[in-house]
Amino acid sequence: MRSNPTLIVIGYNRPKSLTRLLESLSKAHYPAEGGVQLVISLDNSGNPEPGHVAQAFDWPHGEKRVILRETRLGLRQHVLSCGDLTEEYGDVIVLEDDLFVSPFFYEYAKHALAAYENSPKVAGISLYSMQFNQTASLPFMPIDNGNSETYFLQLAASWGQVWSRENWRGFRQWLSEHGTDISNVKGIPPDIRAWPESSWLKLHTTYLITHDLYFAYPYSSLTTNFGDPGQHMNISSSRYQVPIRQQATDYQMGNFDDSLAIYDAYFELAPESLKRLNPRLRNYDFEVNLYGTKECGNALQLTRTQSRGELNFALSMKPMELSIAHNIEGEGIGLVRQPVHAPQTAESEYELYRFFYKFPTLKLILFAVRERLQGLLESKLKGMKQKKAGPSNNTPKRPDSAALESGNSRAVSNK
């Protein structure tokens, strides 16, 4: 029987954020037996306040340990050092200080660890449910996966993650063999490749890509992110706030090999899943590029397009894959060979907005039109006043300059 996973809280210089996370941890549900160890690791910021918060926090569920780093490690090295605590503690749940947990996060983590301990494709467990594709800057909606609590995504989790000792050893071995230079690794989304050198997450995600591994993500999130200002965020943001679980459940964890909901690092559904859902696709070798962020070259791809392809589907159901799964013929999605990065027209941008979001209300449209017309009117009145005022009486007239300006104006208009 596995021992209870250890909680590891990572902080730096956000005492209010740390207090909020610790309070949410204190209200969560934990096993009656065995106790739960809490480790609070604080990087050196020169500010003693986070340390005071950590030392004063009462943890009634087991042993509490506070690690105050003597020198500044930086985010990458700090997270790596906390992951290395798996050698001492075994299974760990890692939480950065701008998170907030569901009361049932610990129950979920224990069930997920037990379910995937022998799954060679699962390299970690996320407590956060992704609802936004950062690479495409569009909403993400995983398809239904039966009674499973999880879907699978080739993106390492950083907003609440669970690692076994074996999970972490696999990543650490890869990192020691390959180092931090990932410039020659293919298949990394461009936004992830552009993350700063202080990012440990892009290294972990690269490890997943090179070994075809995945994290198990929950449909119902067990953490949410407050987006507090910190090392990589200058202003607070609610962009990554998601609903968190408020009720206990029986935690049915889907088997990876039977799952339909398997996504790559671009948040694109696996071709094999679509082939299982729509037999018309079974004889095709293709890539899925519905968000349009992959460089597919001349490869056959399922993508958003108005072009006629070998097969065509309507861009109508949500998530997009369901139009393909249910063979809804129409326009908007095609199985084609063509470059994706053609300039978007105003019409295609509008259609994309209309699909992912919704039509603005008549009231909102009228308000926007009124604001636009008012701005144009004010600009025109200002121009008329300036024209009526004319040049200052104290300004000497220079016909030669006027002629020169007129000539320049004609020259510009003829370009």
Short mmCIF file of C-alpha atoms in Angstrom, two decimals:
data_model
loop_
_atom_site.label_atom_id
_atom_site.label_comp_id
_atom_site.label_asym_id
_atom_site.label_seq_id
_atom_site.Cartn_x
_atom_site.Cartn_y
_atom_site.Cartn_z
CA MET A 1 0.00 0.00 0.00
CA ARG A 2 1.36 3.43 -0.98
CA SER A 3 2.08 5.89 1.81
CA ASN A 4 0.36 9.26 1.82
CA PRO A 5 1.96 11.69 -0.67
CA THR A 6 3.87 14.62 0.80
CA LEU A 7 2.70 18.17 0.12
CA ILE A 8 5.40 20.52 -1.17
CA VAL A 9 4.57 24.24 -1.34
CA ILE A 10 6.91 26.41 -3.40
CA GLY A 11 7.17 30.13 -2.61
CA TYR A 12 9.39 33.13 -3.19
CA ASN A 13 8.19 36.65 -2.39
CA ARG A 14 4.38 36.58 -2.18
CA PRO A 15 3.37 36.33 1.49
CA LYS A 16 -0.33 37.07 0.80
CA SER A 17 -0.47 34.39 -1.91
CA LEU A 18 1.28 31.92 0.38
CA THR A 19 -1.20 32.63 3.17
CA ARG A 20 -4.17 32.08 0.84
CA LEU A 21 -2.82 28.74 -0.42
CA LEU A 22 -1.97 27.47 3.06
CA GLU A 23 -5.45 28.36 4.31
CA SER A 24 -7.02 26.39 1.45
CA LEU A 25 -4.77 23.43 2.29
CA SER A 26 -5.84 23.53 5.93
CA LYS A 27 -9.52 23.16 4.92
CA ALA A 28 -9.04 20.17 2.60
CA HIS A 29 -9.92 16.54 3.34
CA TYR A 30 -7.11 14.16 4.33
CA PRO A 31 -6.86 10.46 5.33
CA ALA A 32 -7.65 9.67 8.94
CA GLU A 33 -4.56 7.48 9.20
CA GLY A 34 -0.90 7.96 8.45
CA GLY A 35 -0.71 11.71 8.62
CA VAL A 36 0.26 14.09 5.79
CA GLN A 37 3.65 15.78 5.73
CA LEU A 38 3.88 19.40 4.58
CA VAL A 39 7.10 20.90 3.22
CA ILE A 40 7.21 24.66 2.55
CA SER A 41 10.22 25.58 0.42
CA LEU A 42 10.98 29.31 0.07
CA ASP A 43 13.59 30.70 -2.30
CA ASN A 44 15.71 33.56 -0.99
CA SER A 45 14.07 36.87 -1.92
CA GLY A 46 15.58 39.03 0.82
CA ASN A 47 12.06 39.51 2.22
CA PRO A 48 11.58 37.77 5.59
CA GLU A 49 7.77 37.94 5.48
CA PRO A 50 7.14 34.67 3.53
CA GLY A 51 9.32 32.87 6.07
CA HIS A 52 7.30 34.35 8.94
CA VAL A 53 4.08 33.16 7.29
CA ALA A 54 5.46 29.64 6.82
CA GLN A 55 6.83 29.35 10.37
CA ALA A 56 3.62 30.63 11.95
CA PHE A 57 1.28 28.39 9.95
CA ASP A 58 -0.35 25.68 12.06
CA TRP A 59 -0.49 22.32 10.26
CA PRO A 60 -2.59 19.85 12.27
CA HIS A 61 -2.47 16.96 9.77
CA GLY A 62 1.12 15.82 10.30
CA GLU A 63 4.73 16.99 10.31
CA LYS A 64 5.57 20.44 8.92
CA ARG A 65 8.99 21.32 7.55
CA VAL A 66 10.10 24.77 6.38
CA ILE A 67 13.08 25.08 4.03
CA LEU A 68 14.52 28.60 3.79
CA ARG A 69 16.99 28.69 0.91
CA GLU A 70 20.15 30.53 1.91
CA THR A 71 20.92 31.75 -1.62
CA ARG A 72 18.72 32.66 -4.57
CA LEU A 73 18.11 29.55 -6.68
CA GLY A 74 15.80 30.95 -9.34
CA LEU A 75 12.55 29.32 -10.42
CA ARG A 76 14.03 26.47 -12.49
CA GLN A 77 16.52 25.27 -9.92
CA HIS A 78 14.06 25.77 -7.07
CA VAL A 79 11.42 23.55 -8.69
CA LEU A 80 14.03 20.95 -9.66
CA SER A 81 15.31 20.82 -6.08
CA CYS A 82 11.75 20.35 -4.80
CA GLY A 83 11.17 17.55 -7.32
CA ASP A 84 14.34 15.92 -6.02
CA LEU A 85 12.60 15.57 -2.64
CA THR A 86 10.87 12.53 -4.15
CA GLU A 87 14.04 10.61 -3.24
CA GLU A 88 13.31 11.37 0.41
CA TYR A 89 9.52 11.36 0.46
CA GLY A 90 8.40 9.22 -2.49
CA ASP A 91 5.12 10.54 -3.95
CA VAL A 92 4.78 14.33 -3.83
CA ILE A 93 2.13 16.94 -4.60
CA VAL A 94 3.77 20.19 -5.67
CA LEU A 95 1.91 23.51 -5.40
CA GLU A 96 3.19 26.99 -6.25
CA ASP A 97 2.04 29.79 -3.99
CA ASP A 98 -0.43 31.51 -6.35
CA LEU A 99 -2.68 28.43 -6.42
CA PHE A 100 -5.80 27.53 -4.47
CA VAL A 101 -6.93 23.95 -3.91
CA SER A 102 -10.26 22.17 -3.92
CA PRO A 103 -11.19 20.54 -0.59
CA PHE A 104 -10.95 17.21 -2.44
CA PHE A 105 -7.59 17.65 -4.16
CA TYR A 106 -5.78 15.18 -1.88
CA GLU A 107 -8.35 12.40 -2.36
CA TYR A 108 -8.08 12.85 -6.13
CA ALA A 109 -4.27 12.77 -6.05
CA LYS A 110 -4.20 9.52 -4.07
CA HIS A 111 -6.63 7.80 -6.44
CA ALA A 112 -4.75 9.02 -9.52
CA LEU A 113 -1.39 7.85 -8.16
CA ALA A 114 -2.79 4.39 -7.52
CA ALA A 115 -4.47 4.24 -10.94
CA TYR A 116 -1.42 5.22 -13.02
CA GLU A 117 1.49 3.79 -11.05
CA ASN A 118 1.93 1.01 -13.63
CA SER A 119 1.03 3.05 -16.73
CA PRO A 120 4.20 3.48 -18.81
CA LYS A 121 2.70 6.38 -20.80
CA VAL A 122 1.77 8.53 -17.80
CA ALA A 123 4.68 10.62 -16.51
CA GLY A 124 2.76 12.69 -13.98
CA ILE A 125 -0.64 13.85 -12.79
CA SER A 126 -2.09 17.34 -13.06
CA LEU A 127 -4.50 18.77 -10.50
CA TYR A 128 -5.39 21.65 -12.82
CA SER A 129 -7.81 21.26 -15.73
CA MET A 130 -6.75 23.12 -18.87
CA GLN A 131 -9.48 25.19 -20.49
CA PHE A 132 -7.25 27.40 -22.65
CA ASN A 133 -4.82 26.54 -25.45
CA GLN A 134 -1.93 28.95 -24.89
CA THR A 135 -0.28 28.16 -28.22
CA ALA A 136 -3.40 29.13 -30.19
CA SER A 137 -4.76 31.68 -27.65
CA LEU A 138 -8.15 29.99 -27.91
CA PRO A 139 -10.41 28.00 -25.58
CA PHE A 140 -9.69 24.30 -25.15
CA MET A 141 -12.44 21.73 -24.62
CA PRO A 142 -11.43 18.08 -24.26
CA ILE A 143 -13.85 15.55 -25.71
CA ASP A 144 -15.92 13.27 -23.51
CA ASN A 145 -14.04 10.22 -22.26
CA GLY A 146 -16.83 8.10 -20.84
CA ASN A 147 -16.92 7.88 -17.05
CA SER A 148 -13.22 8.72 -16.76
CA GLU A 149 -12.11 11.57 -14.50
CA THR A 150 -9.14 12.22 -16.79
CA TYR A 151 -7.91 13.06 -20.24
CA PHE A 152 -4.28 12.93 -21.37
CA LEU A 153 -2.17 15.84 -22.58
CA GLN A 154 1.48 15.97 -23.68
CA LEU A 155 2.13 19.01 -21.52
CA ALA A 156 3.78 18.90 -18.12
CA ALA A 157 1.68 20.42 -15.35
CA SER A 158 2.87 23.33 -13.22
CA TRP A 159 -0.33 24.55 -11.52
CA GLY A 160 -0.62 21.61 -9.16
CA GLN A 161 1.28 18.47 -10.13
CA VAL A 162 1.77 15.02 -8.67
CA TRP A 163 4.92 12.98 -9.19
CA SER A 164 5.91 9.55 -8.00
CA ARG A 165 9.58 8.86 -7.33
CA GLU A 166 9.67 6.86 -10.59
CA ASN A 167 8.07 9.72 -12.57
CA TRP A 168 10.67 12.19 -11.38
CA ARG A 169 13.62 9.85 -11.85
CA GLY A 170 12.70 9.40 -15.52
CA PHE A 171 12.72 13.15 -16.14
CA ARG A 172 15.91 13.70 -14.13
CA GLN A 173 17.75 10.97 -16.04
CA TRP A 174 16.73 12.51 -19.37
CA LEU A 175 17.82 15.96 -18.17
CA SER A 176 21.22 14.71 -17.03
CA GLU A 177 21.79 12.98 -20.39
CA HIS A 178 20.52 15.74 -22.69
CA GLY A 179 21.03 18.97 -20.74
CA THR A 180 18.99 22.13 -21.21
CA ASP A 181 19.66 22.77 -24.91
CA ILE A 182 16.43 21.83 -26.70
CA SER A 183 17.08 23.77 -29.92
CA ASN A 184 17.34 20.59 -32.02
CA VAL A 185 14.27 18.86 -30.59
CA LYS A 186 11.36 18.77 -33.03
CA GLY A 187 7.68 19.01 -32.19
CA ILE A 188 7.89 21.72 -29.53
CA PRO A 189 5.18 24.40 -29.91
CA PRO A 190 6.72 27.82 -30.69
CA ASP A 191 5.37 29.55 -27.60
CA ILE A 192 6.86 26.86 -25.34
CA ARG A 193 10.21 27.05 -27.12
CA ALA A 194 10.20 30.81 -26.51
CA TRP A 195 9.68 30.50 -22.75
CA PRO A 196 12.60 31.99 -20.77
CA GLU A 197 15.64 30.02 -19.75
CA SER A 198 14.37 30.07 -16.16
CA SER A 199 11.51 27.75 -17.20
CA TRP A 200 11.75 24.18 -15.93
CA LEU A 201 8.37 23.46 -17.52
CA LYS A 202 9.57 23.64 -21.12
CA LEU A 203 12.28 21.10 -20.27
CA HIS A 204 9.78 18.73 -18.69
CA THR A 205 7.41 19.13 -21.66
CA THR A 206 10.29 18.45 -24.06
CA TYR A 207 10.99 15.26 -22.13
CA LEU A 208 7.36 14.20 -22.65
CA ILE A 209 7.52 14.96 -26.38
CA THR A 210 10.76 13.07 -26.98
CA HIS A 211 9.50 9.98 -25.12
CA ASP A 212 5.83 10.16 -26.20
CA LEU A 213 4.66 10.52 -22.59
CA TYR A 214 1.66 12.32 -21.10
CA PHE A 215 0.22 13.85 -17.97
CA ALA A 216 -3.22 12.77 -16.75
CA TYR A 217 -5.41 15.89 -16.49
CA PRO A 218 -8.74 16.11 -14.64
CA TYR A 219 -11.97 17.20 -16.31
CA SER A 220 -13.02 18.78 -13.01
CA SER A 221 -10.15 20.92 -11.72
CA LEU A 222 -8.69 20.42 -8.26
CA THR A 223 -6.70 23.67 -8.32
CA THR A 224 -7.12 27.13 -9.74
CA ASN A 225 -4.58 29.84 -10.50
CA PHE A 226 -4.90 33.40 -9.18
CA GLY A 227 -2.26 34.74 -11.57
CA ASP A 228 -0.69 36.91 -8.86
CA PRO A 229 2.18 39.20 -9.90
CA GLY A 230 5.46 37.34 -9.65
CA GLN A 231 8.65 36.44 -11.49
CA HIS A 232 6.94 35.84 -14.86
CA MET A 233 3.79 37.96 -14.45
CA ASN A 234 3.77 41.71 -13.86
CA ILE A 235 0.05 42.22 -13.21
CA SER A 236 -2.62 40.00 -11.69
CA SER A 237 -4.86 38.13 -14.13
CA SER A 238 -7.99 35.98 -13.89
CA ARG A 239 -7.28 34.38 -17.26
CA TYR A 240 -6.38 31.03 -15.72
CA GLN A 241 -9.08 30.90 -13.07
CA VAL A 242 -11.16 27.74 -13.49
CA PRO A 243 -13.97 26.18 -11.41
CA ILE A 244 -12.74 23.72 -8.79
CA ARG A 245 -14.45 20.58 -7.52
CA GLN A 246 -16.86 21.14 -4.65
CA GLN A 247 -18.15 17.59 -4.12
CA ALA A 248 -16.54 14.22 -3.53
CA THR A 249 -16.92 11.51 -6.17
CA ASP A 250 -15.90 7.89 -6.72
CA TYR A 251 -12.89 8.94 -8.88
CA GLN A 252 -13.05 6.64 -11.90
CA MET A 253 -9.64 6.92 -13.58
CA GLY A 254 -9.59 6.06 -17.27
CA ASN A 255 -7.03 3.67 -18.70
CA PHE A 256 -4.62 5.32 -21.13
CA ASP A 257 -4.80 2.53 -23.71
CA ASP A 258 -8.62 2.73 -23.85
CA SER A 259 -8.84 6.52 -23.81
CA LEU A 260 -10.26 8.60 -26.66
CA ALA A 261 -9.08 11.87 -25.11
CA ILE A 262 -5.33 11.90 -25.85
CA TYR A 263 -3.82 15.23 -26.92
CA ASP A 264 -0.37 16.29 -28.09
CA ALA A 265 1.54 19.39 -26.96
CA TYR A 266 -0.43 21.54 -29.44
CA PHE A 267 -3.71 20.45 -27.77
CA GLU A 268 -4.58 18.44 -30.89
CA LEU A 269 -6.46 15.17 -30.53
CA ALA A 270 -4.57 12.01 -31.54
CA PRO A 271 -5.38 10.83 -35.11
CA GLU A 272 -6.05 7.32 -33.77
CA SER A 273 -8.85 8.69 -31.60
CA LEU A 274 -10.54 10.29 -34.62
CA LYS A 275 -10.10 7.11 -36.63
CA ARG A 276 -11.90 5.18 -33.92
CA LEU A 277 -14.70 7.76 -33.89
CA ASN A 278 -15.11 8.07 -37.68
CA PRO A 279 -14.35 4.98 -39.81
CA ARG A 280 -14.05 7.17 -42.95
CA LEU A 281 -10.64 8.30 -41.69
CA ARG A 282 -9.14 4.88 -41.08
CA ASN A 283 -7.37 4.58 -44.45
CA TYR A 284 -5.73 8.01 -44.22
CA ASP A 285 -2.37 8.93 -42.70
CA PHE A 286 -2.80 12.49 -41.41
CA GLU A 287 -1.95 15.03 -38.73
CA VAL A 288 -4.56 16.87 -36.70
CA ASN A 289 -4.11 20.65 -36.91
CA LEU A 290 -7.51 22.11 -36.04
CA TYR A 291 -6.00 25.03 -34.12
CA GLY A 292 -3.73 25.76 -37.09
CA THR A 293 -0.51 26.21 -35.11
CA LYS A 294 1.52 23.28 -36.47
CA GLU A 295 4.02 23.38 -39.32
CA CYS A 296 2.73 20.41 -41.32
CA GLY A 297 4.36 21.15 -44.69
CA ASN A 298 2.76 18.97 -47.37
CA ALA A 299 1.50 16.37 -44.91
CA LEU A 300 -2.16 15.46 -45.11
CA GLN A 301 -3.86 17.28 -42.27
CA LEU A 302 -7.25 17.84 -40.70
CA THR A 303 -7.40 21.59 -40.27
CA ARG A 304 -9.69 24.61 -40.37
CA THR A 305 -10.00 25.64 -44.01
CA GLN A 306 -12.51 26.76 -46.63
CA SER A 307 -10.75 24.67 -49.29
CA ARG A 308 -12.23 21.46 -50.63
CA GLY A 309 -10.32 18.45 -49.39
CA GLU A 310 -10.50 14.69 -49.61
CA LEU A 311 -13.06 14.95 -46.81
CA ASN A 312 -14.84 18.04 -45.49
CA PHE A 313 -16.70 18.70 -42.26
CA ALA A 314 -18.67 21.60 -40.82
CA LEU A 315 -17.05 23.80 -38.20
CA SER A 316 -20.14 23.58 -36.04
CA MET A 317 -19.92 21.30 -33.00
CA LYS A 318 -17.96 21.96 -29.83
CA PRO A 319 -15.33 20.77 -29.35
CA MET A 320 -14.27 20.92 -33.01
CA GLU A 321 -13.42 17.21 -33.14
CA LEU A 322 -17.06 16.23 -32.66
CA SER A 323 -18.04 17.51 -36.12
CA ILE A 324 -15.50 15.06 -37.50
CA ALA A 325 -16.45 12.24 -35.12
CA HIS A 326 -20.13 12.51 -36.09
CA ASN A 327 -19.40 13.04 -39.78
CA ILE A 328 -21.15 16.43 -40.01
CA GLU A 329 -20.39 17.36 -43.60
CA GLY A 330 -20.02 21.00 -44.58
CA GLU A 331 -17.44 23.79 -44.66
CA GLY A 332 -14.82 24.92 -42.19
CA ILE A 333 -12.76 21.73 -41.67
CA GLY A 334 -10.98 19.76 -44.38
CA LEU A 335 -8.61 16.85 -44.87
CA VAL A 336 -6.18 18.73 -47.12
CA ARG A 337 -2.59 19.23 -48.23
CA GLN A 338 -1.88 22.93 -48.04
CA PRO A 339 0.08 25.51 -46.06
CA VAL A 340 -1.88 26.68 -43.04
CA HIS A 341 -0.28 30.05 -42.47
CA ALA A 342 -2.16 31.91 -45.18
CA PRO A 343 -3.23 35.45 -44.19
CA GLN A 344 -6.52 35.41 -42.37
CA THR A 345 -9.32 37.41 -43.92
CA ALA A 346 -11.74 39.50 -41.91
CA GLU A 347 -14.39 36.91 -42.72
CA SER A 348 -12.31 33.98 -41.43
CA GLU A 349 -11.41 35.88 -38.24
CA TYR A 350 -15.08 36.64 -37.69
CA GLU A 351 -16.07 33.02 -38.22
CA LEU A 352 -13.40 31.90 -35.75
CA TYR A 353 -14.64 34.38 -33.15
CA ARG A 354 -18.24 33.34 -33.74
CA PHE A 355 -17.41 29.66 -33.28
CA PHE A 356 -15.30 29.88 -30.13
CA TYR A 357 -17.19 32.65 -28.41
CA LYS A 358 -20.65 33.99 -29.25
CA PHE A 359 -22.47 36.68 -31.15
CA PRO A 360 -22.42 40.00 -29.32
CA THR A 361 -25.88 41.16 -28.22
CA LEU A 362 -27.72 43.88 -30.14
CA LYS A 363 -27.27 46.18 -27.15
CA LEU A 364 -23.49 45.67 -27.25
CA ILE A 365 -23.36 46.18 -31.03
CA LEU A 366 -25.34 49.44 -30.79
CA PHE A 367 -23.12 50.65 -27.96
CA ALA A 368 -19.97 49.95 -29.99
CA VAL A 369 -21.42 51.69 -33.07
CA ARG A 370 -22.44 54.72 -31.00
CA GLU A 371 -18.97 54.97 -29.44
CA ARG A 372 -17.37 54.74 -32.87
CA LEU A 373 -19.61 57.39 -34.41
CA GLN A 374 -19.14 59.69 -31.44
CA GLY A 375 -15.37 59.37 -31.76
CA LEU A 376 -15.48 60.15 -35.50
CA LEU A 377 -17.76 63.15 -34.89
CA GLU A 378 -15.51 64.57 -32.19
CA SER A 379 -12.48 64.14 -34.44
CA LYS A 380 -14.23 65.89 -37.32
CA LEU A 381 -15.40 68.81 -35.14
CA LYS A 382 -11.89 69.25 -33.79
CA GLY A 383 -10.53 69.38 -37.34
CA MET A 384 -13.13 71.95 -38.36
CA LYS A 385 -12.27 74.18 -35.39
CA GLN A 386 -8.57 74.02 -36.23
CA LYS A 387 -9.27 74.85 -39.87
CA LYS A 388 -11.55 77.75 -38.91
CA ALA A 389 -8.94 79.18 -36.53
CA GLY A 390 -6.38 79.16 -39.34
CA PRO A 391 -2.71 80.07 -38.93
CA SER A 392 -1.72 82.52 -36.23
CA ASN A 393 -1.71 86.23 -37.31
CA ASN A 394 1.83 86.45 -36.01
CA THR A 395 3.03 83.77 -38.40
CA PRO A 396 4.61 85.22 -41.57
CA LYS A 397 3.31 83.89 -44.85
CA ARG A 398 5.83 81.94 -46.93
CA PRO A 399 4.42 81.09 -50.36
CA ASP A 400 7.55 79.18 -51.23
CA SER A 401 7.02 76.84 -48.26
CA ALA A 402 3.37 76.36 -49.20
CA ALA A 403 4.38 75.44 -52.71
CA LEU A 404 6.97 73.04 -51.38
CA GLU A 405 4.38 71.39 -49.09
CA SER A 406 1.96 71.10 -51.99
CA GLY A 407 4.62 69.45 -54.09
CA ASN A 408 5.48 67.00 -51.31
CA SER A 409 1.82 66.16 -50.89
CA ARG A 410 1.49 65.33 -54.56
CA ALA A 411 4.64 63.26 -54.43
CA VAL A 412 3.31 61.24 -51.50
CA SER A 413 -0.07 60.70 -53.13
CA ASN A 414 1.56 59.40 -56.29
CA LYS A 415 3.58 56.69 -54.49
#
